[in-house]
PDB file of C-alpha atoms in Angstrom:
ATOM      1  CA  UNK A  10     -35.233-123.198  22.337  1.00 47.00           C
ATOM      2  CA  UNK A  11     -32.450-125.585  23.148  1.00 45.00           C
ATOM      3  CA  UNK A  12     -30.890-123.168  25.458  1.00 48.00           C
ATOM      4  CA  UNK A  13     -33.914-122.645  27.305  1.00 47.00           C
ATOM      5  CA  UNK A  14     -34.927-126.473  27.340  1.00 48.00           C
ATOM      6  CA  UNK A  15     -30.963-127.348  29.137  1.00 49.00           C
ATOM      7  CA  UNK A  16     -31.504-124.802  31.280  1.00 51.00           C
ATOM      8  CA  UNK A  17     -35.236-126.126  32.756  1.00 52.00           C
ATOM      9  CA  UNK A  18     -33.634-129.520  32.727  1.00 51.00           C
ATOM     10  CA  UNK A  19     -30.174-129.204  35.164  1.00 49.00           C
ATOM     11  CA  UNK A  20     -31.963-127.860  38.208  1.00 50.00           C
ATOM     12  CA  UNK A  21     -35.001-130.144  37.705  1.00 52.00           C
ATOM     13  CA  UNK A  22     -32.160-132.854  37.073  1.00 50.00           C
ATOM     14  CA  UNK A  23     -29.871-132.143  40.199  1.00 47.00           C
ATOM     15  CA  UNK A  24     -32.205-130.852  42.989  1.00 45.00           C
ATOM     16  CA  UNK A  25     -32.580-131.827  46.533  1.00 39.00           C
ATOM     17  CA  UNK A  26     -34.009-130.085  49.468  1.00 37.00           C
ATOM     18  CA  UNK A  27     -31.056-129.188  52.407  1.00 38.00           C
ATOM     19  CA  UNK A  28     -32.399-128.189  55.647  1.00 37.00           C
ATOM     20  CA  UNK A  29     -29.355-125.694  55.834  1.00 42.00           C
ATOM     21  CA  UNK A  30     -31.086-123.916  53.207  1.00 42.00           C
ATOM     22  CA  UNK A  31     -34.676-124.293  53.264  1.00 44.00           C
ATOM     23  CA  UNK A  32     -37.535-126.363  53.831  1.00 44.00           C
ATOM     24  CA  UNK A  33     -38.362-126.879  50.059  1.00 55.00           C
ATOM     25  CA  UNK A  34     -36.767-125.877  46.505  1.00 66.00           C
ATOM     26  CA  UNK A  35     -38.509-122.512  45.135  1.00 72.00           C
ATOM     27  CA  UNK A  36     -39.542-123.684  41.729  1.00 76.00           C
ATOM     28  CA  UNK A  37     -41.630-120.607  41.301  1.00 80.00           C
ATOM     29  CA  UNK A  38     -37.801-119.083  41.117  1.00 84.00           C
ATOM     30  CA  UNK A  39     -36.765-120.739  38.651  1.00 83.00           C
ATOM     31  CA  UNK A  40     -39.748-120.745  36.195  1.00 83.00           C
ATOM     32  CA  UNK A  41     -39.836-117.135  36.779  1.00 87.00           C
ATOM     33  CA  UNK A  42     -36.173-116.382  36.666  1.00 88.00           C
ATOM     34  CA  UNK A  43     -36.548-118.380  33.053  1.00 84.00           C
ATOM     35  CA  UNK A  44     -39.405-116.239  31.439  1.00 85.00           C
ATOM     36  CA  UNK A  45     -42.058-119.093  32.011  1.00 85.00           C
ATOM     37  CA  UNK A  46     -45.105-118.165  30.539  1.00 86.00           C
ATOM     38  CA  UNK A  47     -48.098-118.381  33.349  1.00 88.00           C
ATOM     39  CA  UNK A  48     -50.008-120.623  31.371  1.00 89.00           C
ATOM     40  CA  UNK A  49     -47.428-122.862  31.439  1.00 88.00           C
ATOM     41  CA  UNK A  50     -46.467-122.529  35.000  1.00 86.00           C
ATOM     42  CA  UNK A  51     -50.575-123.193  36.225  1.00 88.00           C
ATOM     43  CA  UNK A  52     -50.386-126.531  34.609  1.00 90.00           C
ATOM     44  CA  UNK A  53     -47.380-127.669  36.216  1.00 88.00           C
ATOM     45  CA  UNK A  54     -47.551-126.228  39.722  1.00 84.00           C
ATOM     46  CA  UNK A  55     -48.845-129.119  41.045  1.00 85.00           C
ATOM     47  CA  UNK A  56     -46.112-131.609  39.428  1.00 85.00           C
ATOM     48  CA  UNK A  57     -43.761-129.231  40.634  1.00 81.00           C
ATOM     49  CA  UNK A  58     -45.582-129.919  44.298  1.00 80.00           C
ATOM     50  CA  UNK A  59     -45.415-133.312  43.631  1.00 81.00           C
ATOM     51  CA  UNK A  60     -41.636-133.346  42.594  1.00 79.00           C
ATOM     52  CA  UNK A  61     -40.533-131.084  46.063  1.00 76.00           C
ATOM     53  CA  UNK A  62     -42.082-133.782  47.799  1.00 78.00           C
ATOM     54  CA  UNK A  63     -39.137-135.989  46.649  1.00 77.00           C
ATOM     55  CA  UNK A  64     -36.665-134.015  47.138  1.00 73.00           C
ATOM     56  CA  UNK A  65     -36.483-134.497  51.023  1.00 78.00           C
ATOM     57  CA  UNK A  66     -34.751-138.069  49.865  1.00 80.00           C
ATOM     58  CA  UNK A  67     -37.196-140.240  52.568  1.00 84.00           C
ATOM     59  CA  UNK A  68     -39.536-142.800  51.154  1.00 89.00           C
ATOM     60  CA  UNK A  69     -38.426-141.929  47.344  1.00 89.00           C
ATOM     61  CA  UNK A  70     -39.974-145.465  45.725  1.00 91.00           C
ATOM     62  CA  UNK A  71     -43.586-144.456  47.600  1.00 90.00           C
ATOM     63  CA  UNK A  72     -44.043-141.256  46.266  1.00 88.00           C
ATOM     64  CA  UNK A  73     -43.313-142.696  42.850  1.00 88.00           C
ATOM     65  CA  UNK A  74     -47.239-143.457  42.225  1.00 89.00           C
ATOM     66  CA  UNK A  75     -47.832-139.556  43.050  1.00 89.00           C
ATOM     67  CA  UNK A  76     -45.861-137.674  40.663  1.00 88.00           C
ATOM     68  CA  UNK A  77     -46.912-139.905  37.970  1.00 91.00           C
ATOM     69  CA  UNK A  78     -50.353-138.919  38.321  1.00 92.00           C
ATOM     70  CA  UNK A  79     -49.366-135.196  38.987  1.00 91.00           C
ATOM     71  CA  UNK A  80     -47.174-135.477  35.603  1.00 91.00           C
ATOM     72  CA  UNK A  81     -50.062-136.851  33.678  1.00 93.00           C
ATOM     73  CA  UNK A  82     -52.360-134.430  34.858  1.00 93.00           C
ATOM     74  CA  UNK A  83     -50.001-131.495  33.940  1.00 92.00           C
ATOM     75  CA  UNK A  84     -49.448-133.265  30.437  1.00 92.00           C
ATOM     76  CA  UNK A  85     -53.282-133.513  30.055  1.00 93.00           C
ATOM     77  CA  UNK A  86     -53.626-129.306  31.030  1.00 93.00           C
ATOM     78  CA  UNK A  87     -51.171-128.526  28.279  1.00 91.00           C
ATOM     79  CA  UNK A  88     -52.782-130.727  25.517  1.00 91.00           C
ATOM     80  CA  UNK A  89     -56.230-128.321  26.426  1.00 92.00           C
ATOM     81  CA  UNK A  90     -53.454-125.611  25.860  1.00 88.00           C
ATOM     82  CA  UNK A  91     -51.946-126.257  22.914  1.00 86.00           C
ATOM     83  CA  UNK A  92     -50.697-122.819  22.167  1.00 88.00           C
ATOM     84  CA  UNK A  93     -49.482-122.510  25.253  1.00 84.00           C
ATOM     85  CA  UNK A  94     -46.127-124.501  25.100  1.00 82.00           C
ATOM     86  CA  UNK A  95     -46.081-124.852  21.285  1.00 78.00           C
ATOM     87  CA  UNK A  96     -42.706-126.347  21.100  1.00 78.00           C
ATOM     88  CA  UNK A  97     -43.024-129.097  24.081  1.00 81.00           C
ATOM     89  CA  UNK A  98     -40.327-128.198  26.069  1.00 81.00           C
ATOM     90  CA  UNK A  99     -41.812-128.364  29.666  1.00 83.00           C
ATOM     91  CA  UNK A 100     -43.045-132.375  27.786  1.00 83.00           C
ATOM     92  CA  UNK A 101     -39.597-132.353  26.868  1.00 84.00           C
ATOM     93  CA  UNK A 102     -37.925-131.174  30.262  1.00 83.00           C
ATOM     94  CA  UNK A 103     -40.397-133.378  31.724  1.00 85.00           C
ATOM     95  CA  UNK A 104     -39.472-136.761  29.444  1.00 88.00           C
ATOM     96  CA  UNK A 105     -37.640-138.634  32.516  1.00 88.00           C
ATOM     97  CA  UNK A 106     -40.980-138.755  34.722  1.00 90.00           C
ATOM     98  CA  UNK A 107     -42.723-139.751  31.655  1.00 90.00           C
ATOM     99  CA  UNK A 108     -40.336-142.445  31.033  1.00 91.00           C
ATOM    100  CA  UNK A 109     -40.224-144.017  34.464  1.00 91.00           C
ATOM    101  CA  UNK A 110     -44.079-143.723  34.444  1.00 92.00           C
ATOM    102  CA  UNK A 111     -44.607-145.328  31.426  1.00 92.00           C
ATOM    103  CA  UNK A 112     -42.145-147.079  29.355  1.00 91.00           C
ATOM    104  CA  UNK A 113     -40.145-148.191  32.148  1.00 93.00           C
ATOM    105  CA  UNK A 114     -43.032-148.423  34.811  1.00 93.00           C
ATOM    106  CA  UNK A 115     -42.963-152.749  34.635  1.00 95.00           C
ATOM    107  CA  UNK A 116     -39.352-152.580  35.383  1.00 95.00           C
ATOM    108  CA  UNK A 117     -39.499-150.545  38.038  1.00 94.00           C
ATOM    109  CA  UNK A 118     -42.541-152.324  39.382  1.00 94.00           C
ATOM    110  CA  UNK A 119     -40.218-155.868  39.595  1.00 95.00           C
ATOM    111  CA  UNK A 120     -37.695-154.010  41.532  1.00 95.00           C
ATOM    112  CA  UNK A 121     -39.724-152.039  43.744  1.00 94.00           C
ATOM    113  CA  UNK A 122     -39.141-153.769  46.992  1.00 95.00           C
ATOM    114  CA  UNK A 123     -35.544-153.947  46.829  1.00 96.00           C
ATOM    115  CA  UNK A 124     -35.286-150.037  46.306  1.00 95.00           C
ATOM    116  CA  UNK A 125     -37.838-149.231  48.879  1.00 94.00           C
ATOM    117  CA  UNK A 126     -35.597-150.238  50.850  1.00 95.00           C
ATOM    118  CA  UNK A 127     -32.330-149.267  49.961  1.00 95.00           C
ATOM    119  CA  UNK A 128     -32.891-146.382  47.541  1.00 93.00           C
ATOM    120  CA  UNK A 129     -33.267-143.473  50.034  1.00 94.00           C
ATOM    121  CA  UNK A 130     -29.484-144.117  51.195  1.00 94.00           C
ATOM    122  CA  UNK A 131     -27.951-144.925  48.096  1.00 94.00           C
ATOM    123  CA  UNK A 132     -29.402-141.345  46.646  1.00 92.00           C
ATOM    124  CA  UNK A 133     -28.266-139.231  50.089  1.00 92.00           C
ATOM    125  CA  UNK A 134     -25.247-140.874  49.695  1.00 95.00           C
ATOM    126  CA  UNK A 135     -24.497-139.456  45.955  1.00 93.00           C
ATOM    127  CA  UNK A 136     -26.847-136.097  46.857  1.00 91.00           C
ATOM    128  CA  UNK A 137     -23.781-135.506  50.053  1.00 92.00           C
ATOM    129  CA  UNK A 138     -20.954-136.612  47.525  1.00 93.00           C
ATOM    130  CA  UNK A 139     -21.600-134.454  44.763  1.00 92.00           C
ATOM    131  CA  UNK A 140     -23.006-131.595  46.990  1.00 89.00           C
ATOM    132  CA  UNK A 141     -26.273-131.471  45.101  1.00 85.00           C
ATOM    133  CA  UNK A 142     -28.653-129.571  47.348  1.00 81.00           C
ATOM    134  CA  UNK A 143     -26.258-126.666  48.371  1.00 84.00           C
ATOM    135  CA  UNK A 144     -25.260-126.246  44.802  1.00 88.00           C
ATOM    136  CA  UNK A 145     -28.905-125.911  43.225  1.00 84.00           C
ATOM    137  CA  UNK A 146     -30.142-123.690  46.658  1.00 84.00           C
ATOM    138  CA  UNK A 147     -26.604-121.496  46.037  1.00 88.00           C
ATOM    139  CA  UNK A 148     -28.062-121.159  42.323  1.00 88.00           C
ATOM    140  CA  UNK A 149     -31.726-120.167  43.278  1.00 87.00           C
ATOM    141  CA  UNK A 150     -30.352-117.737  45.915  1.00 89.00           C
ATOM    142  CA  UNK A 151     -27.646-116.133  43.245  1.00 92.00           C
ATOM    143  CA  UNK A 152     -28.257-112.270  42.926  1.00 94.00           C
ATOM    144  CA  UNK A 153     -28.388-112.931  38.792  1.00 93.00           C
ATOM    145  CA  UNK A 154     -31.386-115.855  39.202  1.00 92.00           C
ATOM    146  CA  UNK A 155     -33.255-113.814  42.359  1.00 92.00           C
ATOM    147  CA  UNK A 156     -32.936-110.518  40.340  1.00 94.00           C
ATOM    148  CA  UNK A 157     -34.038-112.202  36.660  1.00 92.00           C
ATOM    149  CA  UNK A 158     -36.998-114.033  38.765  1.00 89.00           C
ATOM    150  CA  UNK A 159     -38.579-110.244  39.412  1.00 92.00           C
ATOM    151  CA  UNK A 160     -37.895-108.643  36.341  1.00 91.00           C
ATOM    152  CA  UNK A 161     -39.428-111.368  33.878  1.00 88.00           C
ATOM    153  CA  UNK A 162     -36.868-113.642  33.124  1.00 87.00           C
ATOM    154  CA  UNK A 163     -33.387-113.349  31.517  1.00 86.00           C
ATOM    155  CA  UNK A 164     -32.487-116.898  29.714  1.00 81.00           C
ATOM    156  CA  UNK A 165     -29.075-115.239  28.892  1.00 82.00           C
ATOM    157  CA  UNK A 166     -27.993-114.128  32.722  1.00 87.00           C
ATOM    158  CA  UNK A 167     -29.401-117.226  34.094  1.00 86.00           C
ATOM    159  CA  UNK A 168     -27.529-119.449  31.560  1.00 82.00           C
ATOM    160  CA  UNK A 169     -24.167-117.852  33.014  1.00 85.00           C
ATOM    161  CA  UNK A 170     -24.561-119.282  36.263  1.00 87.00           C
ATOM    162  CA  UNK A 171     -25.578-123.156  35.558  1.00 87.00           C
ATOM    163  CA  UNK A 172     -21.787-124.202  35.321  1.00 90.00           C
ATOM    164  CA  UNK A 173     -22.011-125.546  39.002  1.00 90.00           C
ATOM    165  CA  UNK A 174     -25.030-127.330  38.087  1.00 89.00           C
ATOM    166  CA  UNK A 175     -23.338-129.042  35.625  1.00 90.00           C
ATOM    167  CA  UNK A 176     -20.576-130.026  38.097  1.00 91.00           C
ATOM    168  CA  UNK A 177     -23.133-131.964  40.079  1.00 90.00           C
ATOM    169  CA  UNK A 178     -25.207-133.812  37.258  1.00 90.00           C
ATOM    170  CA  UNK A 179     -21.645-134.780  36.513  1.00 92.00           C
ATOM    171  CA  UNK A 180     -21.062-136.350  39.546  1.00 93.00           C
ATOM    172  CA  UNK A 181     -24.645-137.636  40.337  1.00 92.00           C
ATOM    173  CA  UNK A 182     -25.328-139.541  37.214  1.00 93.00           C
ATOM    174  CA  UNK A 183     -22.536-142.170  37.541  1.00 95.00           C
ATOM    175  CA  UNK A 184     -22.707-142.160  41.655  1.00 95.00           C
ATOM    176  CA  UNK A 185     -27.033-142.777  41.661  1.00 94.00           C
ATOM    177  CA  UNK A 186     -26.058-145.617  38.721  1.00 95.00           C
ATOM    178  CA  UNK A 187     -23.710-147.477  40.850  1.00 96.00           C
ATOM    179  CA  UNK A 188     -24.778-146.875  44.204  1.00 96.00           C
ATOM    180  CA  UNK A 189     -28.247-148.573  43.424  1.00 96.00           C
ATOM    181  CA  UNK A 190     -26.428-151.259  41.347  1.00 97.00           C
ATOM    182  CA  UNK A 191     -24.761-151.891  44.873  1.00 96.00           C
ATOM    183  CA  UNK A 192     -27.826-151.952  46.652  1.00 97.00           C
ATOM    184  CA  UNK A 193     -30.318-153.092  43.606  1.00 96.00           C
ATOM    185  CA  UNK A 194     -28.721-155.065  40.919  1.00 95.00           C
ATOM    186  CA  UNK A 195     -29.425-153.298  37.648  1.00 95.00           C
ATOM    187  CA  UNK A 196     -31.302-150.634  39.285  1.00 95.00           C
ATOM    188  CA  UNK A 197     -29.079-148.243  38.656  1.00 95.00           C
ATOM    189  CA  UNK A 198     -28.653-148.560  35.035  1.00 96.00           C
ATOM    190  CA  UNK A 199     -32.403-148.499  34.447  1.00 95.00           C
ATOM    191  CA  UNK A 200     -32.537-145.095  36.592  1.00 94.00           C
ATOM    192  CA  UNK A 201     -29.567-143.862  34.253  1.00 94.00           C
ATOM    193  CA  UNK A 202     -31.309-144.748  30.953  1.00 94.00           C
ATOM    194  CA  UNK A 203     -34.407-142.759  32.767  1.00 92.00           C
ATOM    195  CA  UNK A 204     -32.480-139.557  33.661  1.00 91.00           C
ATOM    196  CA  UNK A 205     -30.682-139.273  30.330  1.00 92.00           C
ATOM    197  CA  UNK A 206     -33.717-139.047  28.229  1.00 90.00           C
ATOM    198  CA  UNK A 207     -33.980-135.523  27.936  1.00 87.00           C
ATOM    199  CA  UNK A 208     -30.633-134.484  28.249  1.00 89.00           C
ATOM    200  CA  UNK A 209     -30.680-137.259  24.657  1.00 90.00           C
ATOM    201  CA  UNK A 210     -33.007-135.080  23.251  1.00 86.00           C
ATOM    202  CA  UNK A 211     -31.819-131.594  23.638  1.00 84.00           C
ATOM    203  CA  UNK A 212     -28.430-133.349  22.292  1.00 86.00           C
ATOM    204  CA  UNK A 213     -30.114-134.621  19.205  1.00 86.00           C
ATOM    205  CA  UNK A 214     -31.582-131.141  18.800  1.00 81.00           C
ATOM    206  CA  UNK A 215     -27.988-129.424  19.251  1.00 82.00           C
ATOM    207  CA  UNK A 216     -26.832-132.110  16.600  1.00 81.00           C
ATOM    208  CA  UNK A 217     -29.162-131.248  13.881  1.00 81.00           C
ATOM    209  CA  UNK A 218     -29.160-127.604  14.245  1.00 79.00           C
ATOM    210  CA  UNK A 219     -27.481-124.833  12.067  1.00 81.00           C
ATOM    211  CA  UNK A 220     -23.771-124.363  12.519  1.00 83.00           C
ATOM    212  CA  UNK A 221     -24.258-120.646  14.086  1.00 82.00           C
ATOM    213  CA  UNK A 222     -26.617-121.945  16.775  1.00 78.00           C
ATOM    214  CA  UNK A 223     -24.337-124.605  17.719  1.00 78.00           C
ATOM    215  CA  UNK A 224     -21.486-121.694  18.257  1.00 80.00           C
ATOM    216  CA  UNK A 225     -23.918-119.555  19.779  1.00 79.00           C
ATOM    217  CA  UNK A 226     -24.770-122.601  22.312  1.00 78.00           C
ATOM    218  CA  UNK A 227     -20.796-123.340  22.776  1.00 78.00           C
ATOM    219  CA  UNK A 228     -19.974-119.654  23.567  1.00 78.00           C
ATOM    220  CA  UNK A 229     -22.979-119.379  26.185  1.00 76.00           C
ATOM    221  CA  UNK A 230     -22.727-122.332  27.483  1.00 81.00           C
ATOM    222  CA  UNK A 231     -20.276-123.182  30.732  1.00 86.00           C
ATOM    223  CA  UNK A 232     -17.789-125.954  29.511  1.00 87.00           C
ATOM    224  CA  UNK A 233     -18.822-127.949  32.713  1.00 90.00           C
ATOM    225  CA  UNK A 234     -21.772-128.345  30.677  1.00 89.00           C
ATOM    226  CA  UNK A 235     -20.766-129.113  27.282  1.00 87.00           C
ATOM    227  CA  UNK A 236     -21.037-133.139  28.071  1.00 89.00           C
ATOM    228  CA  UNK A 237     -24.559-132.426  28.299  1.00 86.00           C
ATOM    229  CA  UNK A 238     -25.215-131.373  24.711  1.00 85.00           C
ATOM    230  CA  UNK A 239     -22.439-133.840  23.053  1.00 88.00           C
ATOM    231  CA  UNK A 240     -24.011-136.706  21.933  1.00 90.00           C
ATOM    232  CA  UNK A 241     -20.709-138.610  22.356  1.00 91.00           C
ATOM    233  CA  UNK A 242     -20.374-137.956  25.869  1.00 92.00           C
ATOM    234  CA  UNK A 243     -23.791-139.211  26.506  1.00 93.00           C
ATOM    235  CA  UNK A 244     -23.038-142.531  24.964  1.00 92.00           C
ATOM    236  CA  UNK A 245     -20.186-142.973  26.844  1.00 93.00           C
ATOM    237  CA  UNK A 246     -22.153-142.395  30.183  1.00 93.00           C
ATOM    238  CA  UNK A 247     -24.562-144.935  29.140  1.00 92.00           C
ATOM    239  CA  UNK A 248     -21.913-147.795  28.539  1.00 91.00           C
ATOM    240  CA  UNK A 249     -21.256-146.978  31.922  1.00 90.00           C
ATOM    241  CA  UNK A 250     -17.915-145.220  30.820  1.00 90.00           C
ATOM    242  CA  UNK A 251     -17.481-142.437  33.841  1.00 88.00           C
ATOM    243  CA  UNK A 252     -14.793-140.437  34.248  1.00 77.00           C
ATOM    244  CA  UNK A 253     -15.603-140.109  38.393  1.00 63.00           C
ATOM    245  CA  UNK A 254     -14.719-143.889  39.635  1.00 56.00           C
ATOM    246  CA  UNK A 255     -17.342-145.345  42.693  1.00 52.00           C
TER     247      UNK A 255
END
């Protein structure tokens, strides 16, 4: 399940629409190239909408108020459907919208003029540093993902190629947090503490789990993205400790 769960996360985490390759990012891809169940993937079609919309990096802050509605309506389908995703991991996956709609909404609320303003930039900025929207298009269009998409999913194949994927959350995570700290004081540390929540989770998850599933996880796993699941590594990127200097 943890496998699975990192691997809905990074390209969820790290994707931006390029015009060089494509109008919009082919979610149905990568829930199918995953082994999505349909039930899930009717509920959260129109989040998923809602999230592409974003990904075009114009007017960020405005379309805010629409993906929280489209992620509480999806949440709301999958409570009727409780056998559906029994183990939460699209709630899970999902745990960063929640967050910023919710927990964090006030704060975001206070700073919301500054960052419609200045967010757009600072996030194209990072998204052309760290070479976000290439990598996740070069990962959809990979002959493993394309070929696991028609054949019903294969976790194991598609696990192979998020290495890359890594690379850029890498990158992103400490460029988004200062660039809007530039721009939007503290705005970037309160987008960092919003990002990392389910990347927190899965690492908990990794912590507490049997010694042969953490090998198993290690083995699989690309070391660009063992950060992710190390609980250590997390910390450090939320005292702002990042080994990429901006």
């Amino acid at each position: 399940m943890q496998l699975y769960l990192l691997l809905l996360i990074f390209p969820l985490a790290v994707a931006r629409v390029d015009p060089d390759y494509g109008s919009k990012f082919d979610a149905d891809v990568l829930m199918r190239a995953l082994g999505v169940p349909i039930c899930i993937r009717k509920c959260v079609d129109p989040l998923m909408t809602q999230i592409a919309s974003i990904w075009d990096l114009h007017n960020i802050v405005q379309k805010a108020k629409p993906l929280c509605q489209g992620h509480s309506m999806a949440m709301q389908c999958l409570q009727r459907n409780p056998s559906c995703d029994v183990h939460q991991i699209f709630k899970t996956a999902a745990s960063a919208i929640e967050k910023m709609c919710g927990e964090r909404a006030p704060l975001f609320e206070k700073m919301r003029p500054c960052l419609e303003k200045h967010a757009d930039s600072a996030v194209r900025t990072c998204d052309a540093k760290c070479k976000g929207r290439s990598t996740v298009s070069a990962f959809l269009n990979h002959p493993v993902v394309v070929r696991a998409s028609k054949s019903g999913g294969d976790l194991i194949g598609v696990a192979g190629q998020v290495g890359s994927l890594c690379s850029v959350l890498q990158c992103e995570l400490p460029c988004i947090t200062m660039e809007l700290n530039k721009v939007c004081p503290l705005s970037g540390w309160l987008t960092l503490d919003v990002l990392l929540q389910p990347l927190d989770f899965v690492a908990d998850k990794v912590l507490n789990t049997s010694p042969a599933l953490k090998e198993f996880i290690e083995k699989k796993l690309d070391k660009r993205c063992h950060f992710i699941v190390t609980k250590s590594e997390l910390l450090k990127l939320r005292k702002g400790q990042f080994k990429n200097k901006y």
